[in-house]
GROMACS .gro file of C-alpha atoms in nm:
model
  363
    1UNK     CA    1  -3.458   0.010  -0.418
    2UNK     CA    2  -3.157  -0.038  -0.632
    3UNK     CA    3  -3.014  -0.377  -0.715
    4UNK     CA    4  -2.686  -0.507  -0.801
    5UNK     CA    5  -2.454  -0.818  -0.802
    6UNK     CA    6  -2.173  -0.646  -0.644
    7UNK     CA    7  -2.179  -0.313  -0.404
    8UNK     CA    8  -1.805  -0.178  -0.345
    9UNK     CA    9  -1.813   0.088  -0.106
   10UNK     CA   10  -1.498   0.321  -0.116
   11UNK     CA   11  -1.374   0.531  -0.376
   12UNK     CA   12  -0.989   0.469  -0.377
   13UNK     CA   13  -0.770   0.319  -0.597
   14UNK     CA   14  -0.881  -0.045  -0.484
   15UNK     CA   15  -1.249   0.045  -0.482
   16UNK     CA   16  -1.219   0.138  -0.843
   17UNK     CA   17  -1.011  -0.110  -0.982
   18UNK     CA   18  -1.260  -0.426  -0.828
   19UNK     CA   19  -1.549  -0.232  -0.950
   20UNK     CA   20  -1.381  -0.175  -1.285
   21UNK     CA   21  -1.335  -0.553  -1.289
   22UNK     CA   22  -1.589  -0.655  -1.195
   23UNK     CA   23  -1.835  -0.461  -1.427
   24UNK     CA   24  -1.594  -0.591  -1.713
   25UNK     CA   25  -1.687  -0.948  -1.578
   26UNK     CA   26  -2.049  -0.845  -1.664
   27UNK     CA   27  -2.174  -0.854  -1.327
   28UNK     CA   28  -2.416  -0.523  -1.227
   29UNK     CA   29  -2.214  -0.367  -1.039
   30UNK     CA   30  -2.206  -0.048  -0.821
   31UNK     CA   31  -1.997   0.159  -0.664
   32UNK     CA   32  -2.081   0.387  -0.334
   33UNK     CA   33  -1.907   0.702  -0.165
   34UNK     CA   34  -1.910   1.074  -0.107
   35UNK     CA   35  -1.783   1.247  -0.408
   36UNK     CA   36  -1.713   0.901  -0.587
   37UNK     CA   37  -1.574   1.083  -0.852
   38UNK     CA   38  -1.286   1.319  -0.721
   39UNK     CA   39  -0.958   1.262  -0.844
   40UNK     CA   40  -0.728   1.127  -0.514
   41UNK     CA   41  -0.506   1.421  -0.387
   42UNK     CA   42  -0.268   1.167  -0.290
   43UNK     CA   43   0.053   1.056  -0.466
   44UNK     CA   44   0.057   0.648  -0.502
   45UNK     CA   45   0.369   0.536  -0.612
   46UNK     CA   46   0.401   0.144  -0.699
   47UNK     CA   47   0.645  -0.095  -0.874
   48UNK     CA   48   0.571  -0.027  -1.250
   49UNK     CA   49   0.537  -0.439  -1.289
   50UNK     CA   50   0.234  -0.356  -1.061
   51UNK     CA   51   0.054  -0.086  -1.217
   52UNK     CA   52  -0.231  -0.332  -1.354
   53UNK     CA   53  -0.535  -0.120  -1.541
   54UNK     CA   54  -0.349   0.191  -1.384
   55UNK     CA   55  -0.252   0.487  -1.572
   56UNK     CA   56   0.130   0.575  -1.479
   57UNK     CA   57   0.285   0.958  -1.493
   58UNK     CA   58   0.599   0.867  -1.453
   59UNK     CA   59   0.793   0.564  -1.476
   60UNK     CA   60   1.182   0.564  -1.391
   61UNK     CA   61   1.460   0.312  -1.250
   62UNK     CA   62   1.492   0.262  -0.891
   63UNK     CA   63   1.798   0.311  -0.680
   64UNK     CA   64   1.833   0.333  -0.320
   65UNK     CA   65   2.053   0.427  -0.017
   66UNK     CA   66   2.184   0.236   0.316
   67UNK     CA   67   2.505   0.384   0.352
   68UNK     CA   68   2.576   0.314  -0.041
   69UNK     CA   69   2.388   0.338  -0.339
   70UNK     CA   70   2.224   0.005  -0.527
   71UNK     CA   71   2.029  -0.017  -0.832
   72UNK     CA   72   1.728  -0.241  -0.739
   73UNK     CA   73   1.686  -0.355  -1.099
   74UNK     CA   74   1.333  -0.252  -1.121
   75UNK     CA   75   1.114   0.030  -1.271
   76UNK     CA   76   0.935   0.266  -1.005
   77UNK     CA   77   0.606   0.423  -1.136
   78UNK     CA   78   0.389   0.737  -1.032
   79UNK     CA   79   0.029   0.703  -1.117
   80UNK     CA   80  -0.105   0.921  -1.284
   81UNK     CA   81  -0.471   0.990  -1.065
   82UNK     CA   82  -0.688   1.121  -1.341
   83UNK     CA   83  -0.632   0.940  -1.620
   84UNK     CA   84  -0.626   0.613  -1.380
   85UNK     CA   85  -0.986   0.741  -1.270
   86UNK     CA   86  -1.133   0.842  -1.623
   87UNK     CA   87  -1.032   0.499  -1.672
   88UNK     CA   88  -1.155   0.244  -1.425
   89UNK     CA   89  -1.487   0.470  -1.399
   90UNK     CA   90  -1.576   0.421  -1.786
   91UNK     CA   91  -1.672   0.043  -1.708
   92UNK     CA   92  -2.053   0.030  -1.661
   93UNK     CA   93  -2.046   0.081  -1.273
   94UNK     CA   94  -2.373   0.258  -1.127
   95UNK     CA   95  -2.210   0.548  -0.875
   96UNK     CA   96  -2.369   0.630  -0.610
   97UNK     CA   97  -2.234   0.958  -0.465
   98UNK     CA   98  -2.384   0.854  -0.115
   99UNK     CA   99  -2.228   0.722   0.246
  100UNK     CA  100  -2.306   0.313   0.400
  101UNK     CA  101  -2.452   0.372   0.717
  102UNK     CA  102  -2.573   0.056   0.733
  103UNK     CA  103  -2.573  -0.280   0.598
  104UNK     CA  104  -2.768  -0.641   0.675
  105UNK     CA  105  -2.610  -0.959   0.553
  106UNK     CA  106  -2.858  -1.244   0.506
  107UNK     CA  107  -2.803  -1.572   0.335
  108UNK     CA  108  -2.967  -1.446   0.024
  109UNK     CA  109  -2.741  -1.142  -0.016
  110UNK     CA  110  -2.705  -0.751   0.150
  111UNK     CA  111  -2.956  -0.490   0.185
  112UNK     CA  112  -2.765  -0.141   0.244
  113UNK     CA  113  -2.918   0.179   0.437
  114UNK     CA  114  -2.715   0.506   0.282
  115UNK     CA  115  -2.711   0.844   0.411
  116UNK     CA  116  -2.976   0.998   0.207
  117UNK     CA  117  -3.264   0.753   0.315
  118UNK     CA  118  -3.168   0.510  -0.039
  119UNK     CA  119  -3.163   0.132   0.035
  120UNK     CA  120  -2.970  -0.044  -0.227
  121UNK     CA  121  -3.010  -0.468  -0.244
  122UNK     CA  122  -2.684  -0.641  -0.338
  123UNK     CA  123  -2.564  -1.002  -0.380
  124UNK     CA  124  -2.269  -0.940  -0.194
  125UNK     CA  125  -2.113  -0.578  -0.031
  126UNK     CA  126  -1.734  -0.550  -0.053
  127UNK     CA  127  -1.587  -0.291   0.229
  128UNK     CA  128  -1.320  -0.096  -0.006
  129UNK     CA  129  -1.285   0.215   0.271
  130UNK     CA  130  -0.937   0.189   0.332
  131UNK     CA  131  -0.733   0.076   0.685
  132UNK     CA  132  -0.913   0.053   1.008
  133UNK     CA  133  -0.680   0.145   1.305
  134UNK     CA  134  -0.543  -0.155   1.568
  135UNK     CA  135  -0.629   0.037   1.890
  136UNK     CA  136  -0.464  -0.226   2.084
  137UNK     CA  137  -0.458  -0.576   1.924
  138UNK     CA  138  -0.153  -0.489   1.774
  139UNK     CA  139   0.179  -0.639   1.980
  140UNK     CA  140   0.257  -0.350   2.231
  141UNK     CA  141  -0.064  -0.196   2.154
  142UNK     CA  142  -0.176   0.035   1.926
  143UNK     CA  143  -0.068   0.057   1.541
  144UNK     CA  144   0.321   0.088   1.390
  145UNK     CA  145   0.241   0.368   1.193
  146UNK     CA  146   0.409   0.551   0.846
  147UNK     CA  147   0.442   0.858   0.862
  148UNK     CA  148   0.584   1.156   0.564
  149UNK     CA  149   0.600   1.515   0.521
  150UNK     CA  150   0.696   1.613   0.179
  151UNK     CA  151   0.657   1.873  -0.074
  152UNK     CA  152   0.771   1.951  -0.465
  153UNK     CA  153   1.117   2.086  -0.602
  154UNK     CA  154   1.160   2.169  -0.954
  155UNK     CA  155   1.566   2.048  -0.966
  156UNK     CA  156   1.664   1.766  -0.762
  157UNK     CA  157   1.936   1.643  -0.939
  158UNK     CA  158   2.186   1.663  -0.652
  159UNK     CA  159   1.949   1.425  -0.484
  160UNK     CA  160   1.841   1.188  -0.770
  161UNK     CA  161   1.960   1.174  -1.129
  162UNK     CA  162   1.718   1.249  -1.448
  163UNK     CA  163   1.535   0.903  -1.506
  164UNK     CA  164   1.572   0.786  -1.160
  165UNK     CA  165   1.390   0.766  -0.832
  166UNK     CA  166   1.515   0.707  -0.466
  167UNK     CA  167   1.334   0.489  -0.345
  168UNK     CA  168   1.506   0.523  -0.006
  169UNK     CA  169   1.798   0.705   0.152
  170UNK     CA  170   1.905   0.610   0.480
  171UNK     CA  171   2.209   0.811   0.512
  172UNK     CA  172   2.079   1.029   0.719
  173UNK     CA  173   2.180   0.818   1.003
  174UNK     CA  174   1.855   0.940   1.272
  175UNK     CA  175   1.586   0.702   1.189
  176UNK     CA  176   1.394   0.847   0.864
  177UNK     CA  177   1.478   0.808   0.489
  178UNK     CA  178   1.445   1.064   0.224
  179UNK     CA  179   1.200   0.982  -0.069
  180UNK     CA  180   1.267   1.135  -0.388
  181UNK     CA  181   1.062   1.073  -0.755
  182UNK     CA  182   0.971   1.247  -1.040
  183UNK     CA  183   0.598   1.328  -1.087
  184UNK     CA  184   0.568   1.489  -1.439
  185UNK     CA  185   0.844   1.825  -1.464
  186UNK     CA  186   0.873   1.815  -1.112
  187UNK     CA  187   1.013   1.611  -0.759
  188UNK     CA  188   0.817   1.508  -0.508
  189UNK     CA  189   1.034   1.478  -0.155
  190UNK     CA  190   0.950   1.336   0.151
  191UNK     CA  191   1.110   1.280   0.495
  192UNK     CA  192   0.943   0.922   0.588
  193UNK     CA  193   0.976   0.741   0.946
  194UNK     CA  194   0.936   0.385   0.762
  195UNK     CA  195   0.788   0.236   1.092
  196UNK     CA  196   0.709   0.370   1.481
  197UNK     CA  197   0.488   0.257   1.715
  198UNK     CA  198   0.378   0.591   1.788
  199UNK     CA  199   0.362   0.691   1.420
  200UNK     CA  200   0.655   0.975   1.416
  201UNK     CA  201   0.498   1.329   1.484
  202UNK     CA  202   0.437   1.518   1.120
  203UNK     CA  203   0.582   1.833   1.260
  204UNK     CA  204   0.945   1.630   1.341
  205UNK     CA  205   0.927   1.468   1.011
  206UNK     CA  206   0.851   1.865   0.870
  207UNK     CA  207   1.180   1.973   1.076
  208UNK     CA  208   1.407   1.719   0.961
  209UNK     CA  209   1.283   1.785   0.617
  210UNK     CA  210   1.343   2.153   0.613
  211UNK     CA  211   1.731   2.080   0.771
  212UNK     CA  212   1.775   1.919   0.432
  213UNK     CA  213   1.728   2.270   0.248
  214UNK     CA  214   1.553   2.170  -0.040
  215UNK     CA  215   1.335   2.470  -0.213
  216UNK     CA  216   1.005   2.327  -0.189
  217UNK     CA  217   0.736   2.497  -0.394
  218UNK     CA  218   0.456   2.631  -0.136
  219UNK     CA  219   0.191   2.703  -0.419
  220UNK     CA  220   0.214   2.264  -0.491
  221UNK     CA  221   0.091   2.212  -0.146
  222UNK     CA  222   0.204   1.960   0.119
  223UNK     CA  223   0.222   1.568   0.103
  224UNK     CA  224   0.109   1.407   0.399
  225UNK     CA  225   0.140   1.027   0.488
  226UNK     CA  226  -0.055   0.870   0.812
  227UNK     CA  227  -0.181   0.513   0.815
  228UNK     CA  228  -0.155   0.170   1.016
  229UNK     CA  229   0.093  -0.121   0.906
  230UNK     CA  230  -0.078  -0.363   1.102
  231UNK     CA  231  -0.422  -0.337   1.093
  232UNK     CA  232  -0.644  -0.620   1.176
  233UNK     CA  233  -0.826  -0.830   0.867
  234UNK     CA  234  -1.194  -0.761   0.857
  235UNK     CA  235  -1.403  -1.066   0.884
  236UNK     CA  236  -1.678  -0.981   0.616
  237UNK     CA  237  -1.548  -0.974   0.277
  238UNK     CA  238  -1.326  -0.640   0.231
  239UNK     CA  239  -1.048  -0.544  -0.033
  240UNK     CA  240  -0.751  -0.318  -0.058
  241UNK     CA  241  -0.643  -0.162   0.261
  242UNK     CA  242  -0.950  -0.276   0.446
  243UNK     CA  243  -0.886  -0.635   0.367
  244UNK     CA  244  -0.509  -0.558   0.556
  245UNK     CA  245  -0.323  -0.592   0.200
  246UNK     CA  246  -0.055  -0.319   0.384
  247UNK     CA  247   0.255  -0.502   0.362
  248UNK     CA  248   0.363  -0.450   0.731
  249UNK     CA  249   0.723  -0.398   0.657
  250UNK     CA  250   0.739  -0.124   0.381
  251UNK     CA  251   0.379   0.039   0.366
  252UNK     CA  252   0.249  -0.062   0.005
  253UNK     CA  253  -0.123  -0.165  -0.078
  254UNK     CA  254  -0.232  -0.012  -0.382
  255UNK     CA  255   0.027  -0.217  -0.658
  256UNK     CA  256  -0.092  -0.520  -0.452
  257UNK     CA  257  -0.494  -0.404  -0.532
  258UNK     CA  258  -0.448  -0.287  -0.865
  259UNK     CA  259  -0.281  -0.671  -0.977
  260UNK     CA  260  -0.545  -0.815  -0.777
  261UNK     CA  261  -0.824  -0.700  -0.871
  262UNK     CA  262  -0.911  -0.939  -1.195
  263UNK     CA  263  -0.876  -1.236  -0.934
  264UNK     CA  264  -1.090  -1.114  -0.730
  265UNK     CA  265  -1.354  -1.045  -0.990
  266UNK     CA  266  -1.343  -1.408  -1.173
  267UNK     CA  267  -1.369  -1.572  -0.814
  268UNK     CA  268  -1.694  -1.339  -0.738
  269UNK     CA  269  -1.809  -1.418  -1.090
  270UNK     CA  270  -1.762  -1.788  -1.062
  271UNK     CA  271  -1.906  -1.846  -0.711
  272UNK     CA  272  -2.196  -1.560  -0.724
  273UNK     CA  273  -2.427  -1.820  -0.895
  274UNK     CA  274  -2.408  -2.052  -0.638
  275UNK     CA  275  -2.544  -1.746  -0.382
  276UNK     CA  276  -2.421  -1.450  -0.174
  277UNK     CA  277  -2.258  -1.708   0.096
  278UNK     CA  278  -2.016  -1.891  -0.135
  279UNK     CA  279  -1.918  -1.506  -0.309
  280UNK     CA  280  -1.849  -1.381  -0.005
  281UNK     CA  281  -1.606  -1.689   0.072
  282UNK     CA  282  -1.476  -1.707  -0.254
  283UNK     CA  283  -1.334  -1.297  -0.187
  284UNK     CA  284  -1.202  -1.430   0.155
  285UNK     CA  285  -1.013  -1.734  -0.014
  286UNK     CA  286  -0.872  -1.555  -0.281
  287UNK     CA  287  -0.741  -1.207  -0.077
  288UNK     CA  288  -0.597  -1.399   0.185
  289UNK     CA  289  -0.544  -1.776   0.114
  290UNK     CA  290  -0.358  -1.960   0.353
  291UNK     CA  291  -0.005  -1.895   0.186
  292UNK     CA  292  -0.090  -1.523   0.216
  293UNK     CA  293  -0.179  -1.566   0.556
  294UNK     CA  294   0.165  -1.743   0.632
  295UNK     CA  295   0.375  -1.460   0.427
  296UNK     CA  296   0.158  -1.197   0.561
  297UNK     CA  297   0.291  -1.303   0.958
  298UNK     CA  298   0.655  -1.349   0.837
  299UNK     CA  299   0.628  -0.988   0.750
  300UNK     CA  300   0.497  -0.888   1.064
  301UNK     CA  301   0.807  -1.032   1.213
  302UNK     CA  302   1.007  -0.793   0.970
  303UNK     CA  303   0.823  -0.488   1.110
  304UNK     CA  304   0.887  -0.603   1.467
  305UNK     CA  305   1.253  -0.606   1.359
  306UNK     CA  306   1.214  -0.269   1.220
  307UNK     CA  307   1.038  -0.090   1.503
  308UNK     CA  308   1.280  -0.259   1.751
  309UNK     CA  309   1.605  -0.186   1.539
  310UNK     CA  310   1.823   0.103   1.723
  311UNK     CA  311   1.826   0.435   1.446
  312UNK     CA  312   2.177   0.421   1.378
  313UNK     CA  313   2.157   0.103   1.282
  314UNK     CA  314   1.866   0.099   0.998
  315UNK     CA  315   2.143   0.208   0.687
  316UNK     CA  316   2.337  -0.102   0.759
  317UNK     CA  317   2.002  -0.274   0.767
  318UNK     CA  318   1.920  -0.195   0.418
  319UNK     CA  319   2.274  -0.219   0.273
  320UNK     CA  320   2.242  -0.575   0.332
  321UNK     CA  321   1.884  -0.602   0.181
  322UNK     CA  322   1.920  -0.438  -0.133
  323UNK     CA  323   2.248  -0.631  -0.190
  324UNK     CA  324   1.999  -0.971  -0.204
  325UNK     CA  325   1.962  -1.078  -0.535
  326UNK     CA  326   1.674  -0.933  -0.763
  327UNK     CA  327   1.482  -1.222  -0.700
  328UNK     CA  328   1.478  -1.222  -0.342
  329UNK     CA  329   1.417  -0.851  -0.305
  330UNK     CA  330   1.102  -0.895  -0.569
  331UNK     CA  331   0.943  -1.199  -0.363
  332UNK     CA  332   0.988  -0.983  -0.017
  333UNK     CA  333   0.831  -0.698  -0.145
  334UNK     CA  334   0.595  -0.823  -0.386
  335UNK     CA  335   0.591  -1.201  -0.336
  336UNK     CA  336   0.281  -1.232  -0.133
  337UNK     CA  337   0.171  -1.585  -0.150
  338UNK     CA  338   0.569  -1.648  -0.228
  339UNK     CA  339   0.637  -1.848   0.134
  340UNK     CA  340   0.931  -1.990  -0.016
  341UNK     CA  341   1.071  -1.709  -0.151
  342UNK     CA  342   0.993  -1.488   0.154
  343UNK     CA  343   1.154  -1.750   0.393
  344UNK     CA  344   1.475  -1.753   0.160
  345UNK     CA  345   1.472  -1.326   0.155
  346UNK     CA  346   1.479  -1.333   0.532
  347UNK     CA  347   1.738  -1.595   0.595
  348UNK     CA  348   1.994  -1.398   0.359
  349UNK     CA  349   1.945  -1.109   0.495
  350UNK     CA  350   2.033  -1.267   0.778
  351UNK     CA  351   2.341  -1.431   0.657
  352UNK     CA  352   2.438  -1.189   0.470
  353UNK     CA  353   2.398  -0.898   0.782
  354UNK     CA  354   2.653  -0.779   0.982
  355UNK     CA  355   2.658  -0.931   1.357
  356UNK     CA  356   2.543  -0.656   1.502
  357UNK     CA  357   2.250  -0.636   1.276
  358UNK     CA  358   2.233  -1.045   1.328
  359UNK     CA  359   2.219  -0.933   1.663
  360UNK     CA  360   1.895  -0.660   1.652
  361UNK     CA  361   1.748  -0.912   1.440
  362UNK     CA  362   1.824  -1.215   1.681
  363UNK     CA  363   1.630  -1.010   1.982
   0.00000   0.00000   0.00000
């Protein structure tokens, strides 16, 4: 039987970077899923002040789009997947290229079944898999859902200048934004339905996205986006997108994992010696303490506002929040144990809307 301090099971982004800290903390830690070490085929964008251990490709300013352009006065970075992997995985993490199929909690830690018959004895087992779907807890049941088609160009500059990336453009007008960044020589592009309860079919958002008439490269392959904005919080200890970091109003987990990682770690560290019980509170109190509780429900009331907001009306929408000062914008987006600044986001955006926005937003 193999024996650790810490199990993370899951092999993303957040998987990696707890493991990565907490091996650094000294604890034995290990690390379980199938093919643990294949590079992610996705593309994770996050706000370069977010990056944490990460590796970024590409690093450029943002703008954006309601129905005018704004500079959001903050960098945008691409990861860069390999790199990031080569380096979280070089901590001293045992990996175990092996699936949890089962797993007993007792008040003197965790013994895990895997898949190939291995039982592996841990202090405490952190759930690292990624979202789990709201099948009907969610208001109106069922998950609000992103969705994105996208693909590669290799000139975009009638779409976003060198050194830039669009962040979002809404002036479209029908409900979706375009996404547009620079990933090494080339430009990633996708047609994104921000929220929709239904997610938005991929085949729509493919349509829309070929009415643009971009080139897209065929030999880079396709980019496609599917997961929940609302799932529910586990109740054992969890991180990443199974602990519900998804900010429910703009998608974005991984810049939230990758800064809190080391927090996570020196609570496990601190409270581990005092047994499994108080580690496996300690990772509760520190993901979601009760400020990130209360911002974490304000921005469910942004997506409600989102998903009930008529189309046409979604450019006008973000005109008025990326005219918020820097500040604001950063502690809405980023801010999440900010309930002050969060409460003081929403109520300009209020103020500063026009009334028929006031009035979407009112309902």
């Amino acid at each position: 039987m193999q024996v650790a301090d810490v199990l993370v099971a899951g092999a993303g982004p957040a998987g990696w970077a707890l493991a990565h800290a907490c091996a650094d903390r000294g604890l034995r830690t290990a690390l379980v899923a199938p093919r643990p070490r294949r590079v992610w085929w996705q593309t994770y964008g996050v706000w370069a002040d977010e990056c944490g251990p990460a590796v970024a490709k590409t690093v450029s300013d943002a703008i954006a789009f309601g129905r005018r352009e704004h500079s959001l006065n903050r960098r945008y970075a691409i990861l860069d997947n390999d790199a990031t992997l080569r380096k979280l995985s070089s901590a001293p993490i045992a990996v175990l290229d092996d699936r949890m199929t089962a797993r007993h909690d007792g008040p003197l830690g965790s013994t895990v079944e895997l898949a190939s018959g291995r039982l592996v004895a841990a202090a405490l087992v952190i759930d690292a898999t990624g979202a789990a779907r709201d099948t009907g807890r969610g208001t109106g049941g069922g998950a609000a859902e992103q969705t994105a088609v996208g693909g590669y160009v290799s000139d975009a500059a009638d779409l976003v200048p060198p050194g830039k990336a669009l962040f979002m453009d809404w002036r479209g007008g029908d409900g979706t934004f375009l996404y547009a960044v620079p990933v090494g020589d080339r430009v990633l592009v996708e047609e994104t339905s921000l929220a929709a309860r239904p997610g938005m079919a991929l085949a729509d958002l493919r349509a829309r996205l070929a009415r643009r008439g971009l080139a897209l490269d065929p030999a880079l392959g396709e980019e496609r986006v599917r997961f929940p904005l609302d799932a529910p919080r586990p109740r054992g200890p969890a991180f990443g997108a199974a602990a519900g970091l998804i900010h429910p109003a703009t998608g974005y987990s991984v810049g939230t994992s990758l800064t809190l990682a080391p927090s996570v770690a020196d609570a496990i560290a601190e409270a581990l010696p005092r047994g499994p019980v108080a580690a496996r509170h300690a990772v509760r109190q520190t993901v979601w303490p009760r400020s990130a509780r209360l911002v974490h429900a304000l921005r469910r009331k942004g997506l409600r506002a989102l998903l009930r907001m008529p189309p046409a009306r979604l450019p006008d929408f973000f005109d008025a929040f990326f005219a918020l000062p820097a500040e604001l914008q950063h502690a809405y987006l980023s801010g999440r144990t900010d309930v002050r600044g969060t409460v003081a986001a929403m109520a300009a955006l209020f103020g500063s809307s026009s009334w028929a926005v006031k009035r979407d937003l009112a309902r």
